Short mmCIF file of C-alpha atoms in Angstrom, two decimals:
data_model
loop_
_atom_site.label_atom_id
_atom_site.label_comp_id
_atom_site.label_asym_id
_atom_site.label_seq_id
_atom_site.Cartn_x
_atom_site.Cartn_y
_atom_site.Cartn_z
CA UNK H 1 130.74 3.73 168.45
CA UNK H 2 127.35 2.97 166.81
CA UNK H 3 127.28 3.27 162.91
CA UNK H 4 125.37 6.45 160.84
CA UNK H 5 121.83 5.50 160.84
CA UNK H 6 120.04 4.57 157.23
CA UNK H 7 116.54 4.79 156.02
CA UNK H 8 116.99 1.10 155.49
CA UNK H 9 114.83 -1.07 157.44
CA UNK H 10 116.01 -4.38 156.07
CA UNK H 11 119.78 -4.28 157.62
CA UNK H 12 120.61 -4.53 160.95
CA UNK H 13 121.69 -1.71 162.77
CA UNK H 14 122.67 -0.91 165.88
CA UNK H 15 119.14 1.38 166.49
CA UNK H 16 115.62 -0.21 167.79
CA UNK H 17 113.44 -0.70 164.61
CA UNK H 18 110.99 2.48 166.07
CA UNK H 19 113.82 4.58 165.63
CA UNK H 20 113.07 8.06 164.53
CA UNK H 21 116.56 9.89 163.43
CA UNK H 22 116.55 13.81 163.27
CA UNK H 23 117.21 13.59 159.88
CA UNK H 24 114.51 11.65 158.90
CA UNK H 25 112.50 14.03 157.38
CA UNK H 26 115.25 16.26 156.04
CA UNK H 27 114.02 15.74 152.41
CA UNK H 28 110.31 15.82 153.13
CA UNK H 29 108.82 18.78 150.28
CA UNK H 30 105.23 20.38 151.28
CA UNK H 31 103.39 21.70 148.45
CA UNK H 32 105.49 21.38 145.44
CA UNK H 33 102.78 20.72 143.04
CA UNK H 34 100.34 23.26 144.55
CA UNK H 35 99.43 25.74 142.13
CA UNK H 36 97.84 28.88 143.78
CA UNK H 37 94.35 30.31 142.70
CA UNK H 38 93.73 33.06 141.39
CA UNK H 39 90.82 35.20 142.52
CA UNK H 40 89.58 36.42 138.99
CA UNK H 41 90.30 33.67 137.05
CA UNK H 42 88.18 31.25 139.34
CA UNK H 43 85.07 33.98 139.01
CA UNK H 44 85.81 33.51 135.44
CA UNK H 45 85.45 29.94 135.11
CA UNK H 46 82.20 30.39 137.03
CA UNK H 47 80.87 31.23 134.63
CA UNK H 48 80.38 27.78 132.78
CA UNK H 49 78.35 26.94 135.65
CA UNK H 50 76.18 30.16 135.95
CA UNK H 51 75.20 29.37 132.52
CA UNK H 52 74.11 25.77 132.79
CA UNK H 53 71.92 26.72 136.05
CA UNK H 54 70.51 29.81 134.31
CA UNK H 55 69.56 27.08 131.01
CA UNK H 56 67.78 24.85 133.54
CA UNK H 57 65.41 27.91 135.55
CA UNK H 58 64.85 29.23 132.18
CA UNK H 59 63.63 25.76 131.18
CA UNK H 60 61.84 25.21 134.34
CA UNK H 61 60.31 29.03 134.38
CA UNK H 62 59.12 28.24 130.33
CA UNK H 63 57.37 25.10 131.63
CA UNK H 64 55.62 26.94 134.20
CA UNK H 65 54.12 29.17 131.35
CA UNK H 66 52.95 26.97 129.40
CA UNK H 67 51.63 25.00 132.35
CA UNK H 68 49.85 27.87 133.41
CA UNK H 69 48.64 28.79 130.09
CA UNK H 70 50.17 32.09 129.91
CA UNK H 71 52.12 31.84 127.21
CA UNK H 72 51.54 29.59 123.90
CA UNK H 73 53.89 26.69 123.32
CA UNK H 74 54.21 27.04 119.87
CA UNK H 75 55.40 30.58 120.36
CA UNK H 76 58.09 28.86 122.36
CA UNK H 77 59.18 26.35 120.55
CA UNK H 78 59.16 28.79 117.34
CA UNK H 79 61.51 31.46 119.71
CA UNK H 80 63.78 28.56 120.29
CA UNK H 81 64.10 27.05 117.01
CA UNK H 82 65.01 30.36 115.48
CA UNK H 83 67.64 30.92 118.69
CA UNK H 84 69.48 27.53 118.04
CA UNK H 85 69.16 27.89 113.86
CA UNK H 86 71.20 31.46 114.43
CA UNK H 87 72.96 29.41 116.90
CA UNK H 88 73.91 26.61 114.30
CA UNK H 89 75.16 28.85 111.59
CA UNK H 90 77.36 30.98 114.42
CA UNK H 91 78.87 27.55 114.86
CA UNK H 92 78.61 26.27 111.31
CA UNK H 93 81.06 29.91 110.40
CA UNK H 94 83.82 29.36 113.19
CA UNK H 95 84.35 25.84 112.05
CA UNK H 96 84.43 27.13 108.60
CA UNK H 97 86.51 30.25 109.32
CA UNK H 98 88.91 27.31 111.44
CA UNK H 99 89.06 25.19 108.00
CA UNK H 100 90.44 27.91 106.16
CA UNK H 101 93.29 28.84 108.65
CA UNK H 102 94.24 25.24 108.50
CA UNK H 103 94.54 25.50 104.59
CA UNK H 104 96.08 28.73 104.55
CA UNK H 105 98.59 26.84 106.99
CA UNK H 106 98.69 23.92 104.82
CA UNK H 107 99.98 26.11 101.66
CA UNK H 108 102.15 27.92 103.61
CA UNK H 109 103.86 24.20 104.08
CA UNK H 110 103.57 23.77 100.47
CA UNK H 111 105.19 27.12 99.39
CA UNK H 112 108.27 26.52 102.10
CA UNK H 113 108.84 22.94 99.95
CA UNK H 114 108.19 24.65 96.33
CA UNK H 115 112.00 26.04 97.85
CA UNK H 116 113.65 23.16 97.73
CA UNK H 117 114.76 22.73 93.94
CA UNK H 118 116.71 26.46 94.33
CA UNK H 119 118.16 25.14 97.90
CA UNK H 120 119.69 22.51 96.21
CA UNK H 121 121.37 24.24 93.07
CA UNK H 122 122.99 26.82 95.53
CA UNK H 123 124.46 23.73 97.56
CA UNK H 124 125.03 21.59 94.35
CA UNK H 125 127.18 24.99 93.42
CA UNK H 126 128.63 25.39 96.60
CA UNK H 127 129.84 21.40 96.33
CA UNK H 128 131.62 21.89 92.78
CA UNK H 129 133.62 24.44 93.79
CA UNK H 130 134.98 22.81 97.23
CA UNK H 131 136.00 19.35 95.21
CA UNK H 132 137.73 21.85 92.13
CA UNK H 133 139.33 23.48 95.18
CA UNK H 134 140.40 19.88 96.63
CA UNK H 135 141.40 18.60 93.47
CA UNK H 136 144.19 21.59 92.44
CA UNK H 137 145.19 20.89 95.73
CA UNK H 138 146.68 17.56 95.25
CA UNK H 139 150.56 17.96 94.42
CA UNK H 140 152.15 16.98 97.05
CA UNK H 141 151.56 14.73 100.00
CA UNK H 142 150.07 17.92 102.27
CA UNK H 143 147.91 18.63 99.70
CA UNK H 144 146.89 14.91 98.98
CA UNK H 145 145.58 14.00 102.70
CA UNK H 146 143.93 17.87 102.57
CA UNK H 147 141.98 16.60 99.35
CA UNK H 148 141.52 13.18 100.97
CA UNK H 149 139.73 14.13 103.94
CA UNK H 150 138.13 17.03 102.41
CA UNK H 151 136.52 14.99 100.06
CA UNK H 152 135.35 12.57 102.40
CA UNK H 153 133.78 15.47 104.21
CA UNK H 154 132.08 16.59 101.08
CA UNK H 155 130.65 12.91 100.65
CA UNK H 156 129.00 12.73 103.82
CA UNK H 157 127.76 16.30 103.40
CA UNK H 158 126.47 15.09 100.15
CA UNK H 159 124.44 12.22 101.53
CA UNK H 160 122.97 14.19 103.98
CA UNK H 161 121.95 16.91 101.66
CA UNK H 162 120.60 14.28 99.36
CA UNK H 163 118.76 12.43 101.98
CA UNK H 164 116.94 15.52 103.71
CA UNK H 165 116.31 17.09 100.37
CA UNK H 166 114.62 14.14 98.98
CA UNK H 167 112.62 13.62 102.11
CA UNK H 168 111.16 17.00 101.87
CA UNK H 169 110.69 16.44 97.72
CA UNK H 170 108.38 13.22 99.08
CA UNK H 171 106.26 15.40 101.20
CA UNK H 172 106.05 18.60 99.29
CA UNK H 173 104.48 15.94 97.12
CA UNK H 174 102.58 13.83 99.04
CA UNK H 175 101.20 16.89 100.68
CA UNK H 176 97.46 18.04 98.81
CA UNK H 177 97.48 21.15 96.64
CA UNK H 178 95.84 23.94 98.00
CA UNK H 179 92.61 23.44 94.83
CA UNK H 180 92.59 19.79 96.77
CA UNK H 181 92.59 21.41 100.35
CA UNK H 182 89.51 23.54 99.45
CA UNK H 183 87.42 20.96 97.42
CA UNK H 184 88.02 19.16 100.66
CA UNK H 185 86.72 21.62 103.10
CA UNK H 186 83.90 22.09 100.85
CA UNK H 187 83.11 17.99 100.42
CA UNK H 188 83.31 18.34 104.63
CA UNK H 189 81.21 21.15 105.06
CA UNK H 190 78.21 19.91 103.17
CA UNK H 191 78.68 16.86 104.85
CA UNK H 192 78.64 18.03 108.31
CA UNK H 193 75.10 20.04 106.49
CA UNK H 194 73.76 17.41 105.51
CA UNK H 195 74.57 15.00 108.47
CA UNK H 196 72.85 18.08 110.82
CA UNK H 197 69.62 18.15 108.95
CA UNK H 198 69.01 14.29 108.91
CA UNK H 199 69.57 14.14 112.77
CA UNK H 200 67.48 17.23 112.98
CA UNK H 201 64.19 15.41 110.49
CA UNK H 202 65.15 12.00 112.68
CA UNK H 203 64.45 14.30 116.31
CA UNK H 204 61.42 16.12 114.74
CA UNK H 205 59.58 13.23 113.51
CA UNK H 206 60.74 10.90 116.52
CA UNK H 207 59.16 13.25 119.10
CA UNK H 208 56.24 13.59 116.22
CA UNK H 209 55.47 9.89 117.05
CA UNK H 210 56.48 9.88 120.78
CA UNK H 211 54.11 12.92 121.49
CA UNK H 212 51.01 11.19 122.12
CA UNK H 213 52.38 8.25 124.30
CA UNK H 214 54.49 10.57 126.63
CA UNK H 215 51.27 12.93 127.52
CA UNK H 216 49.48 9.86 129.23
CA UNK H 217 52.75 8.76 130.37
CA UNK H 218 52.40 9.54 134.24
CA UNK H 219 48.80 9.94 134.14
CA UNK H 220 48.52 7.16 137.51
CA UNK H 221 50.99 9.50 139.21
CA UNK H 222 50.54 12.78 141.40
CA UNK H 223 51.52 16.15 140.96
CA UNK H 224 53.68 16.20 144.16
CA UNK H 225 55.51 13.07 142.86
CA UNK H 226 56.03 14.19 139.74
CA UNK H 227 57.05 17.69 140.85
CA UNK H 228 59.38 15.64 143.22
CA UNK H 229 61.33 13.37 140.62
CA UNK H 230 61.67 16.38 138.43
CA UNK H 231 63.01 18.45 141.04
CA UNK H 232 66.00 15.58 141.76
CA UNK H 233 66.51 15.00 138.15
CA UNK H 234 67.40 18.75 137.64
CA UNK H 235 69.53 18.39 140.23
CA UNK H 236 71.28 15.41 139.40
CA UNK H 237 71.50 17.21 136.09
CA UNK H 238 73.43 20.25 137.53
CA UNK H 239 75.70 18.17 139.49
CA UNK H 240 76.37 15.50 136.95
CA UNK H 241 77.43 18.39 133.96
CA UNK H 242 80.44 18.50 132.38
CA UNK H 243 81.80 21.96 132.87
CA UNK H 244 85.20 21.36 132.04
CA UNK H 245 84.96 19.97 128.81
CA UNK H 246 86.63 21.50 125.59
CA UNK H 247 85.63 22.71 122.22
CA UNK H 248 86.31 19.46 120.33
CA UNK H 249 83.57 17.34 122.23
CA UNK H 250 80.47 17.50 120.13
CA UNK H 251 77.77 16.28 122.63
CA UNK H 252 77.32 17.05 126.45
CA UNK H 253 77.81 14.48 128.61
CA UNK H 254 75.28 11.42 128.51
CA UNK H 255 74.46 11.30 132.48
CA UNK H 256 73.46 14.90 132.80
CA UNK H 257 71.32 14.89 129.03
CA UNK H 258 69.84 11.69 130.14
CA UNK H 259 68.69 12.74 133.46
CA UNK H 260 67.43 16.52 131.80
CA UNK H 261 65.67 14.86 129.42
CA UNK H 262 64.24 12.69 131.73
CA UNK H 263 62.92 15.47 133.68
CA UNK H 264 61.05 17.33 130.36
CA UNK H 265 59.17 13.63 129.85
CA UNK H 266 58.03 13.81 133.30
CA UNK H 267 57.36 17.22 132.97
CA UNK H 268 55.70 17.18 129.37
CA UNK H 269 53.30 14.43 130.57
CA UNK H 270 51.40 16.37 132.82
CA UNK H 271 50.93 18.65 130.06
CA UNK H 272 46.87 18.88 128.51
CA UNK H 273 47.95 18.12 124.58
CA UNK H 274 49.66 16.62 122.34
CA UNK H 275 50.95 19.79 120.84
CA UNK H 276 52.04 21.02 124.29
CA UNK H 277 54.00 17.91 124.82
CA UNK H 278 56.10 18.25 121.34
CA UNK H 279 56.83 22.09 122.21
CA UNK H 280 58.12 21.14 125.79
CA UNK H 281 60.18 17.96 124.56
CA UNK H 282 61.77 19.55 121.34
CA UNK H 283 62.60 22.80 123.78
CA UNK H 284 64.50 20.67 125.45
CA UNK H 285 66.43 18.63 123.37
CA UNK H 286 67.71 22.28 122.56
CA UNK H 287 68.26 23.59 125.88
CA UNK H 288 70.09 20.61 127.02
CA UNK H 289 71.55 18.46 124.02
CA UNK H 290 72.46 21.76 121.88
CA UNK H 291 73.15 25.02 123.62
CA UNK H 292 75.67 23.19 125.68
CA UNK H 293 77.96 22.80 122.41
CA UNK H 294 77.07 26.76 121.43
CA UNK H 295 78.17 27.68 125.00
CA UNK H 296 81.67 25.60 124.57
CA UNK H 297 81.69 26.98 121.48
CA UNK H 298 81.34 30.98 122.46
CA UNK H 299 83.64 30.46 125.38
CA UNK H 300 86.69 29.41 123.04
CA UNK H 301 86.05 31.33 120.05
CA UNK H 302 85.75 34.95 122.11
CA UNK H 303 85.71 35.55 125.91
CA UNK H 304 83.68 39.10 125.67
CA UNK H 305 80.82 36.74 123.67
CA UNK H 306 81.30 34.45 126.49
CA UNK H 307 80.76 36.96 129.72
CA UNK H 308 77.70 38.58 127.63
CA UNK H 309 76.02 35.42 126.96
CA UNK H 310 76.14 34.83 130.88
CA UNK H 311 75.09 38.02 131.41
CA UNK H 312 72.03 37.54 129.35
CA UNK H 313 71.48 33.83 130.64
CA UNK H 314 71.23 35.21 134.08
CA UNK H 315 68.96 37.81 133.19
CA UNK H 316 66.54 35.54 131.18
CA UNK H 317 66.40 33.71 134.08
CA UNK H 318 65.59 36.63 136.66
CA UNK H 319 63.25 37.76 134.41
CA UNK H 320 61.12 34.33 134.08
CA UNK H 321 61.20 33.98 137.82
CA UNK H 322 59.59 37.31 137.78
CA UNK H 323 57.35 37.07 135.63
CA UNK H 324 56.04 33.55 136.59
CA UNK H 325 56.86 33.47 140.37
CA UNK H 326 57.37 36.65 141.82
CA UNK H 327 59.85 39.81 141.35
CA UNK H 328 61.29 38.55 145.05
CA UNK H 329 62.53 35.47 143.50
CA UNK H 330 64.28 37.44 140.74
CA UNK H 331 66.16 39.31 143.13
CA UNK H 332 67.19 36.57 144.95
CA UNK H 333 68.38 34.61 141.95
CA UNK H 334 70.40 37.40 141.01
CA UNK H 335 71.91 38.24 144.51
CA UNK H 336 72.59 34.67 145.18
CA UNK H 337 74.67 34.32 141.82
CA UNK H 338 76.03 37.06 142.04
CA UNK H 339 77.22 36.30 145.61
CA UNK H 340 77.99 32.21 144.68
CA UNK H 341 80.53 33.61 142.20
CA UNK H 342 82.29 35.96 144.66
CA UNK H 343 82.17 33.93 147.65
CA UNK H 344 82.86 30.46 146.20
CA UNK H 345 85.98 32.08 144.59
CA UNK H 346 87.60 33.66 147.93
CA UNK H 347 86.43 30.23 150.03
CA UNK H 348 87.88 28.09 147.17
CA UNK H 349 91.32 30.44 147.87
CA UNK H 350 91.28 30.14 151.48
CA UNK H 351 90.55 26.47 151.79
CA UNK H 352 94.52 26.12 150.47
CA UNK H 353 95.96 26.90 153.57
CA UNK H 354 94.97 23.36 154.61
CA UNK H 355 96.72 22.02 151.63
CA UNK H 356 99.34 19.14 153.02
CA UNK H 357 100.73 16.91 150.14
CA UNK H 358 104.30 15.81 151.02
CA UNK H 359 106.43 14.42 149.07
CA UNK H 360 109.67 12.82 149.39
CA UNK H 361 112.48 10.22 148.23
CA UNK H 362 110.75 7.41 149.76
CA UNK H 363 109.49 4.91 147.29
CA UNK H 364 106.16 3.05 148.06
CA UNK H 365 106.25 -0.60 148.73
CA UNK H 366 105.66 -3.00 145.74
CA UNK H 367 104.51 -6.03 146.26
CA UNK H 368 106.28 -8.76 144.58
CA UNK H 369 104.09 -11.03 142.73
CA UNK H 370 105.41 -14.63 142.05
CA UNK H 371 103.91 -17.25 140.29
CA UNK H 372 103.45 -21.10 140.72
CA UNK H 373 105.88 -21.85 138.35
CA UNK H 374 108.88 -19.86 139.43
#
C-alpha cells in the first residue's frame, strides 16, 4: 500500500517526481489582497491629474499669446504673481491654523498632568487607611498573615503608583508651557516668512540675469525642432508627475519640474525680448514649481475647494484653447476630459476581472549562500 503523498520533494516516495496529487492545490487563495474599485472614488482621484494637464495647456495656450502678441507679458506675469501671492497666504493660514491645533493639543497634555498632584493625595489617602486597617488586624495568627500579605500588596501597589506618577511629574515638566508653545509657532512662522521671500528675491534676480542669455539660447535651431522638443518635454512632464504625493512634501517632484522647466527655456528663447523671456520663465516657475504644492494643499485641507479648483482649471484651459486656437478645440478638450474621467474609471474597474494573484503555503526557494571559510 503506497504511503500519503507530501508536498515534499526532497524524500523519497513511492510517486514519480512529476506527480501532481488532487490535493495539491487545496490551499491555493485567488485574490486575497485584491481590493475592489470603486467607481466614484477613482473619478475623484482624477482629478489630481485633470489639474496638472489643465496647468500645462494653460501654460502652453499663455505662451501662444504672448507669442502671437495678443496679449502683453507683463500683464501675465502681473495676473500670476498676484494668483500665487493669494495662493501663498491661503497656504501660509492652514499651516498656521494647523500650528495652533497642535498647541491647543499640546495644553490639553499639559492640563491632563497639572492632575497628577490631586491623583496622588486621593491614593496616598486611600493607602493610609488599608495599612491602619491591616495593622488592627494583627491579633492573632489569621489576622497576622491577612496583614502580612496585605501589606505586601500595598508595597507593590505603592511602587507602582510611585513609579507611574513620577514618570508623568517628568513629562508634565519636560513638556513646554503653552506661552513657550506660541512664542514657538511665532519664531517658526516668521521663519518659514522670511525663508519664502529670500528664495523668492534669489528666483527674481536669477532669472533677472539669465534673461538675456536664454532669448539667444536656440537661436541656430528651427521652429519645428523647437516646437518638437517642447512638445516631448510636456509630455514627459505629464507622465513623469507625482500625483500621489501628500501634503507634507514641499516641492513637486524633480523629473517632471526639470523637464517643464526645460520646456519654458526652449520655449522663452524663441521669444523677441528680454522682457518677454523673464515673463514666460518666472510664469513658469509658478505654474510648475508652486501651484503643484497649492493644489496638494487644497485637496487635503477641503475637498469642495478641491473639485472647484478643477472645475476652474479645466475651464481656463477651454477657454485659452478658444481663444487662441479655435472654439472646436475647446470643446474637444472639455469632452475628452470629461469622457477620460468616466471612461478610465469604468475600464480601470473592469480590467479586475483579469486579476490572478495566488497565494499559498508554499515558501519560495532560498538559496543558501556559503562562504570560503565554512
Amino acid at each position: 500500500m503506497k504511503k500519503k503523498w507530501a508536498k515534499l520533494l526532497w524524500v523519497e516516495q513511492d510517486y514519480p517526481d512529476n506527480w501532481v496529487d488532487p490535493t495539491f492545490l487545496k490551499d491555493l487563495q485567488r485574490n486575497i489582497n485584491v481590493r475592489p474599485y470603486d467607481f466614484y472614488s477613482l473619478v475623484a482621484e482624477s482629478t489630481v491629474i485633470v489639474q496638472h494637464v489643465s496647468s500645462v495647456v494653460i501654460f502652453v495656450t499663455s505662451f501662444i499669446a504672448i507669442f502671437t502678441e495678443c496679449v502683453s507679458p507683463v500683464s501675465v506675469v502681473g495676473s500670476s504673481t498676484l494668483a500665487t501671492i493669494g495662493g501663498w497666504a491661503t497656504w501660509e493660514w492652514g499651516w498656521k491654523m494647523r500650528e495652533v491645533a497642535e498647541a491647543k493639543a499640546a495644553e490639553a497634555a499639559n492640563a491632563s498632568f497639572g492632575n497628577i498632584p490631586e491623583q496622588e493625595a486621593v491614593m496616598d489617602r486611600d493607602n493610609s487607611g488599608r495599612e491602619s486597617a491591616g495593622s488592627s488586624s494583627g491579633g492573632n495568627g489569621v489576622g497576622r498573615g491577612l496583614g502580612l500579605e496585605f501589606t505586601a500588596t500595598t508595597t507593590a501597589h505603592e511602587q507602582r503608583t510611585s513609579v507611574s506618577s513620577s514618570f508623568m511629574a517628568s513629562e508634565a515638566a519636560n513638556a513646554p508651557a503653552s506661552g513657550q508653545v506660541k512664542d514657538y509657532s511665532k519664531a517658526l512662522r516668521r521663519a518659514r516668512i522670511m525663508t519664502t521671500a529670500k528664495s523668492a528675491l534669489l528666483i527674481y534676480f536669477t532669472l533677472l540675469g539669465l534673461s538675456p542669455i536664454l532669448r539667444s539660447l536656440t537661436s541656430s535651431i528651427s521652429k519645428d525642432s523647437i516646437w518638437a522638443i517642447a512638445t516631448w518635454l510636456f509630455i514627459a512632464n505629464v507622465l513623469g508627475f507625482d500625483y500621489g504625493s501628500g501634503v507634507e512634501q514641499k516641492y513637486p517632484a524633480s523629473f517632471s519640474t526639470n523637464t517643464a522647466i526645460a520646456a519654458a527655456v526652449v520655449l522663452a528663447s524663441t521669444l523677441p525680448s528680454t522682457t518677454h523671456v523673464f515673463s514666460l520663465m518666472l510664469f513658469s516657475i509658478q505654474v510648475f514649481g508652486l501651484f503643484p504644492v497649492f493644489r496638494r494643499f487644497v485637496k487635503h485641507a477641503s475637498w469642495p475647494l478641491h473639485v472647484g479648483l478643477t472645475i476652474a482649471l479645466v475651464l481656463g484651459a477651454g477657454v485659452g484653447l478658444g481663444t487662441m486656437v479655435g472654439w472646436g478645440w475647446a470643446i474637444m478638450w472639455v469632452l475628452s476630459v470629461v469622457t477620460g474621467m468616466v471612461g478610465c474609471a469604468w475600464w480601470m474597474i473592469d480590467l479586475q476581472k483579469y486579476k490572478n494573484e495566488i497565494h499559498g503555503p508554499w515558501d519560495p526557494a532560498r538559496p543558501v549562500v556559503r562562504h570560503q571559510w565554512e
